[in-house]
CSV table of C-alpha atoms in Angstrom, one decimal:
chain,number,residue,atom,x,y,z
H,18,UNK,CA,-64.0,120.1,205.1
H,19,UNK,CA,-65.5,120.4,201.7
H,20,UNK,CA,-64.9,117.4,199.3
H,21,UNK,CA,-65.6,117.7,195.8
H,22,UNK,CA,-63.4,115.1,194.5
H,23,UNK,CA,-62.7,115.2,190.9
H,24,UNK,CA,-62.5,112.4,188.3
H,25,UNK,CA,-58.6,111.6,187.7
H,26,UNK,CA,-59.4,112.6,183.6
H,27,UNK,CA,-61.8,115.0,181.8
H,28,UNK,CA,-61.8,115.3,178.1
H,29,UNK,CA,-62.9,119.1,177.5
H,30,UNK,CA,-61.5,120.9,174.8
H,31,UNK,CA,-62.5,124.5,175.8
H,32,UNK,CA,-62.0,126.0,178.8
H,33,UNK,CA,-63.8,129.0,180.2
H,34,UNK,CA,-63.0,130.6,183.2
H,35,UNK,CA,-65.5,130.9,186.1
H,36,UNK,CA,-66.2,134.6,187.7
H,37,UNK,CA,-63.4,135.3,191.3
H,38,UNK,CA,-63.7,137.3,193.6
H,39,UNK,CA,-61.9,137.9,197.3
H,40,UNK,CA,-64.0,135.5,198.5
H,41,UNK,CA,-63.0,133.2,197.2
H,42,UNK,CA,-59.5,133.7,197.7
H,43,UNK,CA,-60.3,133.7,201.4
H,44,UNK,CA,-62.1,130.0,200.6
H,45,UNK,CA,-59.0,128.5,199.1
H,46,UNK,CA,-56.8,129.4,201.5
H,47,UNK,CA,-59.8,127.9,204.9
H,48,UNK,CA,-59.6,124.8,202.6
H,49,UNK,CA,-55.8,124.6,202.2
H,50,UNK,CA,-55.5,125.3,206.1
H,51,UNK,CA,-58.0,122.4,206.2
H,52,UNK,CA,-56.5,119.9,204.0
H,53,UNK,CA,-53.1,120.1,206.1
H,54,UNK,CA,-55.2,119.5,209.3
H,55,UNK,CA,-56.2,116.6,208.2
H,56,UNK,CA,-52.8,115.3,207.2
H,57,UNK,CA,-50.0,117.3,209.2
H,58,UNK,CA,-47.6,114.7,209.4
H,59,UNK,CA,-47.1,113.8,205.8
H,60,UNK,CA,-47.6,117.5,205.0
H,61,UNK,CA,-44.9,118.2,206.5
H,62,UNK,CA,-42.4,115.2,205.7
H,63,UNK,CA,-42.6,116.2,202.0
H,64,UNK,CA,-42.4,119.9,203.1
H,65,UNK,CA,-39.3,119.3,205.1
H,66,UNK,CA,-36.9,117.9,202.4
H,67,UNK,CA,-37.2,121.6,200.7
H,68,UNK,CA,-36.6,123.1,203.8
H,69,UNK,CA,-33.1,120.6,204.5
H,70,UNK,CA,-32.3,122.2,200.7
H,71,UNK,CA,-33.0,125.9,201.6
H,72,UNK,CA,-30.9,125.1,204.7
H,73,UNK,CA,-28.0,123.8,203.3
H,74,UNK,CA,-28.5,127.2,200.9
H,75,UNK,CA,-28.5,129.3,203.7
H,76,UNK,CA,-25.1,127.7,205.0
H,77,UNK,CA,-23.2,128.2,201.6
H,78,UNK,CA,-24.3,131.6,201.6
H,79,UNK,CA,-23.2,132.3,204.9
H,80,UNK,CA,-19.8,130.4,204.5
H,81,UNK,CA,-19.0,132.6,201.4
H,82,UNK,CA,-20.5,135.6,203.4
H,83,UNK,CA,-22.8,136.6,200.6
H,84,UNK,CA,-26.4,136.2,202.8
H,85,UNK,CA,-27.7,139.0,200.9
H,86,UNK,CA,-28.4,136.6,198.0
H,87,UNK,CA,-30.6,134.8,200.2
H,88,UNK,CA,-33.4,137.4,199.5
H,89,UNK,CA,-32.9,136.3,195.6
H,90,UNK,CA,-33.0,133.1,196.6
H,91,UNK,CA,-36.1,133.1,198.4
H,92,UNK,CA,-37.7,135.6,195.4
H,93,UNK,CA,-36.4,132.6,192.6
H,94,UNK,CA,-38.5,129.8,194.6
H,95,UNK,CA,-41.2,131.1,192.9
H,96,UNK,CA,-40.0,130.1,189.7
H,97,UNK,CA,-39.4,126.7,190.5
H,98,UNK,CA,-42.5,126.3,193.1
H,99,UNK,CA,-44.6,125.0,190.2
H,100,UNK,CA,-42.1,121.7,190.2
H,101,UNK,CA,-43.5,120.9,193.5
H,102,UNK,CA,-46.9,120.9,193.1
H,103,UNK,CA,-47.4,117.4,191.7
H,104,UNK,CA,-46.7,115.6,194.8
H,105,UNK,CA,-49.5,118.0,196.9
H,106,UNK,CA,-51.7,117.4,194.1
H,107,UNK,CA,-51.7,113.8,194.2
H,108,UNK,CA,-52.1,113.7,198.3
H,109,UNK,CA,-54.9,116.4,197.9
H,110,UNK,CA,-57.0,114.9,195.4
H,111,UNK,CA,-56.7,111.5,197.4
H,112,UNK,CA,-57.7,113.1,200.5
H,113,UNK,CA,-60.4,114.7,198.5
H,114,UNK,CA,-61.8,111.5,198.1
H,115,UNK,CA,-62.3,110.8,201.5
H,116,UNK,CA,-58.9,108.3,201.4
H,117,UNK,CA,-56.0,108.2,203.9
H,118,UNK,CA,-53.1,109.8,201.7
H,119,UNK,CA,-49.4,108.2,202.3
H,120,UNK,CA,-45.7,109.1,200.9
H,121,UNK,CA,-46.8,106.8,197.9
H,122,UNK,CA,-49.5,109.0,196.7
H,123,UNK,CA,-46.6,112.0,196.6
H,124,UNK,CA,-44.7,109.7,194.1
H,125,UNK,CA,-48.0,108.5,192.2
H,126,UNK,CA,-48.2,112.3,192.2
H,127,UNK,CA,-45.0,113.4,190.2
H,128,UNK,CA,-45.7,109.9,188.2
H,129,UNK,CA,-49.1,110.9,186.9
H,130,UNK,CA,-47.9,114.6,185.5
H,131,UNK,CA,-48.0,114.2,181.9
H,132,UNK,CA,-45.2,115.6,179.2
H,133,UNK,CA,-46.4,118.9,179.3
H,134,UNK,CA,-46.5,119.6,183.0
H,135,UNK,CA,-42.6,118.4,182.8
H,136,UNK,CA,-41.6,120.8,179.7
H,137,UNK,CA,-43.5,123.6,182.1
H,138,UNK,CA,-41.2,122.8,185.0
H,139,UNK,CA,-38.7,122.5,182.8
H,140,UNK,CA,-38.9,126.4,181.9
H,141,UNK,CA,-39.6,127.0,185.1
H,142,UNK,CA,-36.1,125.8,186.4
H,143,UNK,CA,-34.6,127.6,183.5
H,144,UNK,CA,-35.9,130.8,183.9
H,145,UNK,CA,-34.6,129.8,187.9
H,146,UNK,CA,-31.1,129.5,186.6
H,147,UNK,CA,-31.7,132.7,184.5
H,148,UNK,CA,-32.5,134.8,187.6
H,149,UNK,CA,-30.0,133.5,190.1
H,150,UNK,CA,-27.6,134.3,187.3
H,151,UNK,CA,-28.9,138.0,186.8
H,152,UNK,CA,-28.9,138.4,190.7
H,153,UNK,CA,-25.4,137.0,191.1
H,154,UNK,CA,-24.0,139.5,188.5
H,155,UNK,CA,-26.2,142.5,190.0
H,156,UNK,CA,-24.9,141.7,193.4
H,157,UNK,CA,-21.1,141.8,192.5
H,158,UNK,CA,-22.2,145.8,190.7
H,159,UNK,CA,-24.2,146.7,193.5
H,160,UNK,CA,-22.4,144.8,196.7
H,161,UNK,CA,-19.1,143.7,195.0
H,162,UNK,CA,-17.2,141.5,197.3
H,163,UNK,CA,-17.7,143.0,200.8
H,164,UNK,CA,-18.3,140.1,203.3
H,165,UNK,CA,-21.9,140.2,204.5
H,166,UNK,CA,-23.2,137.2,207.0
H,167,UNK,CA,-26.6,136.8,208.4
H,168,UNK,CA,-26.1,138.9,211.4
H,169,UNK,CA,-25.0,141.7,209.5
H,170,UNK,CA,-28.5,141.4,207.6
H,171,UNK,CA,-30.3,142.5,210.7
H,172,UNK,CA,-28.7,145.9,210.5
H,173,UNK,CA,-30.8,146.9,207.1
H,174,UNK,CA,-28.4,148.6,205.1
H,175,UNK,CA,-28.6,151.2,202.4
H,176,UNK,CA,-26.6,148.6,199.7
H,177,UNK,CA,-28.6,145.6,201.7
H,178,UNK,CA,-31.6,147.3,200.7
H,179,UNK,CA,-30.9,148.9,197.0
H,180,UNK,CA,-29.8,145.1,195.7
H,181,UNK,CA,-33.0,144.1,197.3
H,182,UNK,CA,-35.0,146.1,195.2
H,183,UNK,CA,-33.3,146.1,191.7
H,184,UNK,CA,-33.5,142.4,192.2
H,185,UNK,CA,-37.0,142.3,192.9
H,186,UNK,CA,-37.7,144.5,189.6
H,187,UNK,CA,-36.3,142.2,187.8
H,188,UNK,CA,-37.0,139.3,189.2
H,189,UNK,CA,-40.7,140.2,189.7
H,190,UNK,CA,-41.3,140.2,185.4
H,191,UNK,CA,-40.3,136.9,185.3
H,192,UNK,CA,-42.1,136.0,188.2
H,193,UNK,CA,-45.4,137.6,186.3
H,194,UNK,CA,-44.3,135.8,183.0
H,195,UNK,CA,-44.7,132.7,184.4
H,196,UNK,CA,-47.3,133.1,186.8
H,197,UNK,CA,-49.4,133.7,184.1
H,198,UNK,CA,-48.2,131.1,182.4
H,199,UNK,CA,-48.1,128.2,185.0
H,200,UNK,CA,-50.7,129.1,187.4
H,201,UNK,CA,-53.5,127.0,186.2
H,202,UNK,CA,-51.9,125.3,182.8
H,203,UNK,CA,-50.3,122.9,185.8
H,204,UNK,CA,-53.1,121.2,187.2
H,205,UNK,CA,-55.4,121.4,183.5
H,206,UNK,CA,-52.1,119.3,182.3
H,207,UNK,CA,-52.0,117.1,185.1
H,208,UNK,CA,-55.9,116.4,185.5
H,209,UNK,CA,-55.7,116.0,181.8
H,210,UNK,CA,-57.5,118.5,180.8
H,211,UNK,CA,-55.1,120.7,178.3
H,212,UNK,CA,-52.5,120.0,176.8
H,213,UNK,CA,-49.2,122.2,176.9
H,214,UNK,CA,-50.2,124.9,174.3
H,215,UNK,CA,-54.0,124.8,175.1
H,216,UNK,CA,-53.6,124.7,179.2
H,217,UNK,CA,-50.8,127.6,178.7
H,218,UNK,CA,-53.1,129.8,176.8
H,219,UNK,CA,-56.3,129.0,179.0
H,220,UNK,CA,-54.0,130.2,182.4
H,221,UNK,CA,-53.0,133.4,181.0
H,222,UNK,CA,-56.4,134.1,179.5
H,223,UNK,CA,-57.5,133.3,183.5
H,224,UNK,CA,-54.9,135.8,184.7
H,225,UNK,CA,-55.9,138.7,182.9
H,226,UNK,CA,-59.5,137.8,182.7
H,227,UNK,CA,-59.1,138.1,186.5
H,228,UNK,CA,-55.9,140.5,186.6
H,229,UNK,CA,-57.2,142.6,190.3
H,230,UNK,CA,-58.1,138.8,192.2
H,231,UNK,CA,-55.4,137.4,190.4
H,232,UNK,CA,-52.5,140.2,191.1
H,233,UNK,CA,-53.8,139.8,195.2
H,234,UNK,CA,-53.1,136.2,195.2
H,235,UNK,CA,-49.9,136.1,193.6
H,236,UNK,CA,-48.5,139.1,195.9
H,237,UNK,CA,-50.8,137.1,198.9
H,238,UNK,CA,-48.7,133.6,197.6
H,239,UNK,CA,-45.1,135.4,196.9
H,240,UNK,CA,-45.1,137.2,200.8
H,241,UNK,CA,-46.3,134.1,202.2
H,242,UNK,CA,-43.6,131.6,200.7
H,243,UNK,CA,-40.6,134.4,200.7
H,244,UNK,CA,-41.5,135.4,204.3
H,245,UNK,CA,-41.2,131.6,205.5
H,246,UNK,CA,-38.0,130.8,203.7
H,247,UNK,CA,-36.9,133.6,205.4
H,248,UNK,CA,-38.0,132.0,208.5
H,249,UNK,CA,-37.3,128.7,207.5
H,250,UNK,CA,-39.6,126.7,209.6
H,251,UNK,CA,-42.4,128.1,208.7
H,252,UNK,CA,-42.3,126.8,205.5
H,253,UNK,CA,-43.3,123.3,206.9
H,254,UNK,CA,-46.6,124.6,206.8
H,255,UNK,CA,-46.7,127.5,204.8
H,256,UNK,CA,-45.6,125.5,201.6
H,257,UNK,CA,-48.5,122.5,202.1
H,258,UNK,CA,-51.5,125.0,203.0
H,259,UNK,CA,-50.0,127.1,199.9
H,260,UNK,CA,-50.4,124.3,197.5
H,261,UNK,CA,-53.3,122.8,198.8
H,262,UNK,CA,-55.3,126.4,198.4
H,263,UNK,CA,-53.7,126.8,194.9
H,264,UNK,CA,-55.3,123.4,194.0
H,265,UNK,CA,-58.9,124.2,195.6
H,266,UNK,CA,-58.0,128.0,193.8
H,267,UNK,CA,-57.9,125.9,190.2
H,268,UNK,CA,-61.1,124.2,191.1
H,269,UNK,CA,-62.5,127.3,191.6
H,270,UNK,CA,-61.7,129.2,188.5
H,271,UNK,CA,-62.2,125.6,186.3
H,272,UNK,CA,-65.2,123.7,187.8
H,273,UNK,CA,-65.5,120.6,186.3
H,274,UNK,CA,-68.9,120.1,183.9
């Protein structure tokens, strides 16, 4: 597994993105599938706890009879993905450096993320509450207050299928908004590099500097995270490999000096 293990702080005041291509993309994700090799176990403890959340979802959304929300659901943990990634960062850089991570390193994780990554997350959940709000209202136009459990999902029905989409529309701009946004000004704040303003502007000039690489990995990222909360336990692994590929995917596009 390739170890390029980066110095916890790096004083750089301009940022230039590197060239991406596919390749690379397909790298990121052998070195995400590699990292959660390595450490299975812990990957998955720290996965699990969002699964025991999406589960308990899944069960008030049953119990009201309202499972098609579950497909907002799974489309609005996008939004608030970019909350996680502190913990995987902190037991990814430490297995980068050839250490045994442990549950403390998650912690030392979520402690090391300065200010900025916080007021990031913090838009992040907001723009969560935002959507789930939207949905909720476009669901009682669209679906009103017809009972509709989980089984009843597997049928695929017209008004199953038109909320879907309208709710993908609109929750797929703010999706982009803060892709752009978040997608590398997360670790540039939390390895120190940026700060909030600078580490905001140098992801979005990334995105669109890269828009076709970028655009495959953020469809490649959104099918692979929806699709397992779907499927709940696949998100054990899907969500560690995920992370672990976006950080080697930062390295990628920022190389350290």
């Amino acid at each position: 597994m390739p170890a390029s293990a980066p110095p916890p702080t790096v004083d750089q005041t301009t940022l230039h993105p590197a060239p991406l291509g596919l390749a690379d993309l397909g790298g990121a994700l052998r070195f995400g599938l590699a990292q959660f090799r390595a450490i299975p176990m812990l990957s998955m403890a720290f996965a699990l706890l969002f699964v025991a959340i999406g589960a308990l979802m899944f069960g008030l959304l049953e119990f009201g009879a309202i499972a098609p929300m579950s497909l907002s659901l799974a489309g609005g943990f996008m939004l608030v993905g970019p909350i996680l990634l502190a913990g995987f960062f902190g037991v990814s850089d430490k297995l980068r450096k050839g250490r045994n991570p442990s549950f403390g390193d998650i912690w030392s994780g979520f402690r090391q993320m300065p200010r900025g990554g916080w007021v990031v997350s913090f838009v992040c959940g907001l723009l969560f509450l935002i959507w789930i709000t939207d949905a909720g209202i476009l669901y009682g136009f669209m679906v009103g207050r017809e009972p509709i459990g989980f089984l009843r999902l597997l049928r695929i029905e017209q008004v199953v299928l038109d909320y879907a989409g309208y709710s993908a529309i609109m929750g797929g701009v703010l999706a982009f908004i803060l892709f752009a946004a978040s997608a590398f000004s997360i670790p540039l704040i939390y390895d120190g590099r940026a700060t909030l303003v600078s580490g905001v502007v140098a992801s979005v000039r990334a995105v669109f500097g890269r828009f076709g690489v970028m655009m495959c990995w953020a469809f490649l990222l959104a099918a692979v995270i929806m699709g397992s909360i779907m499927a709940l336990p696949l998100l054990l692994v899907s969500l560690p490999v995920m992370a672990y590929a976006s950080r080697e995917l930062y390295y990628r596009v920022f190389p350290l000096a």
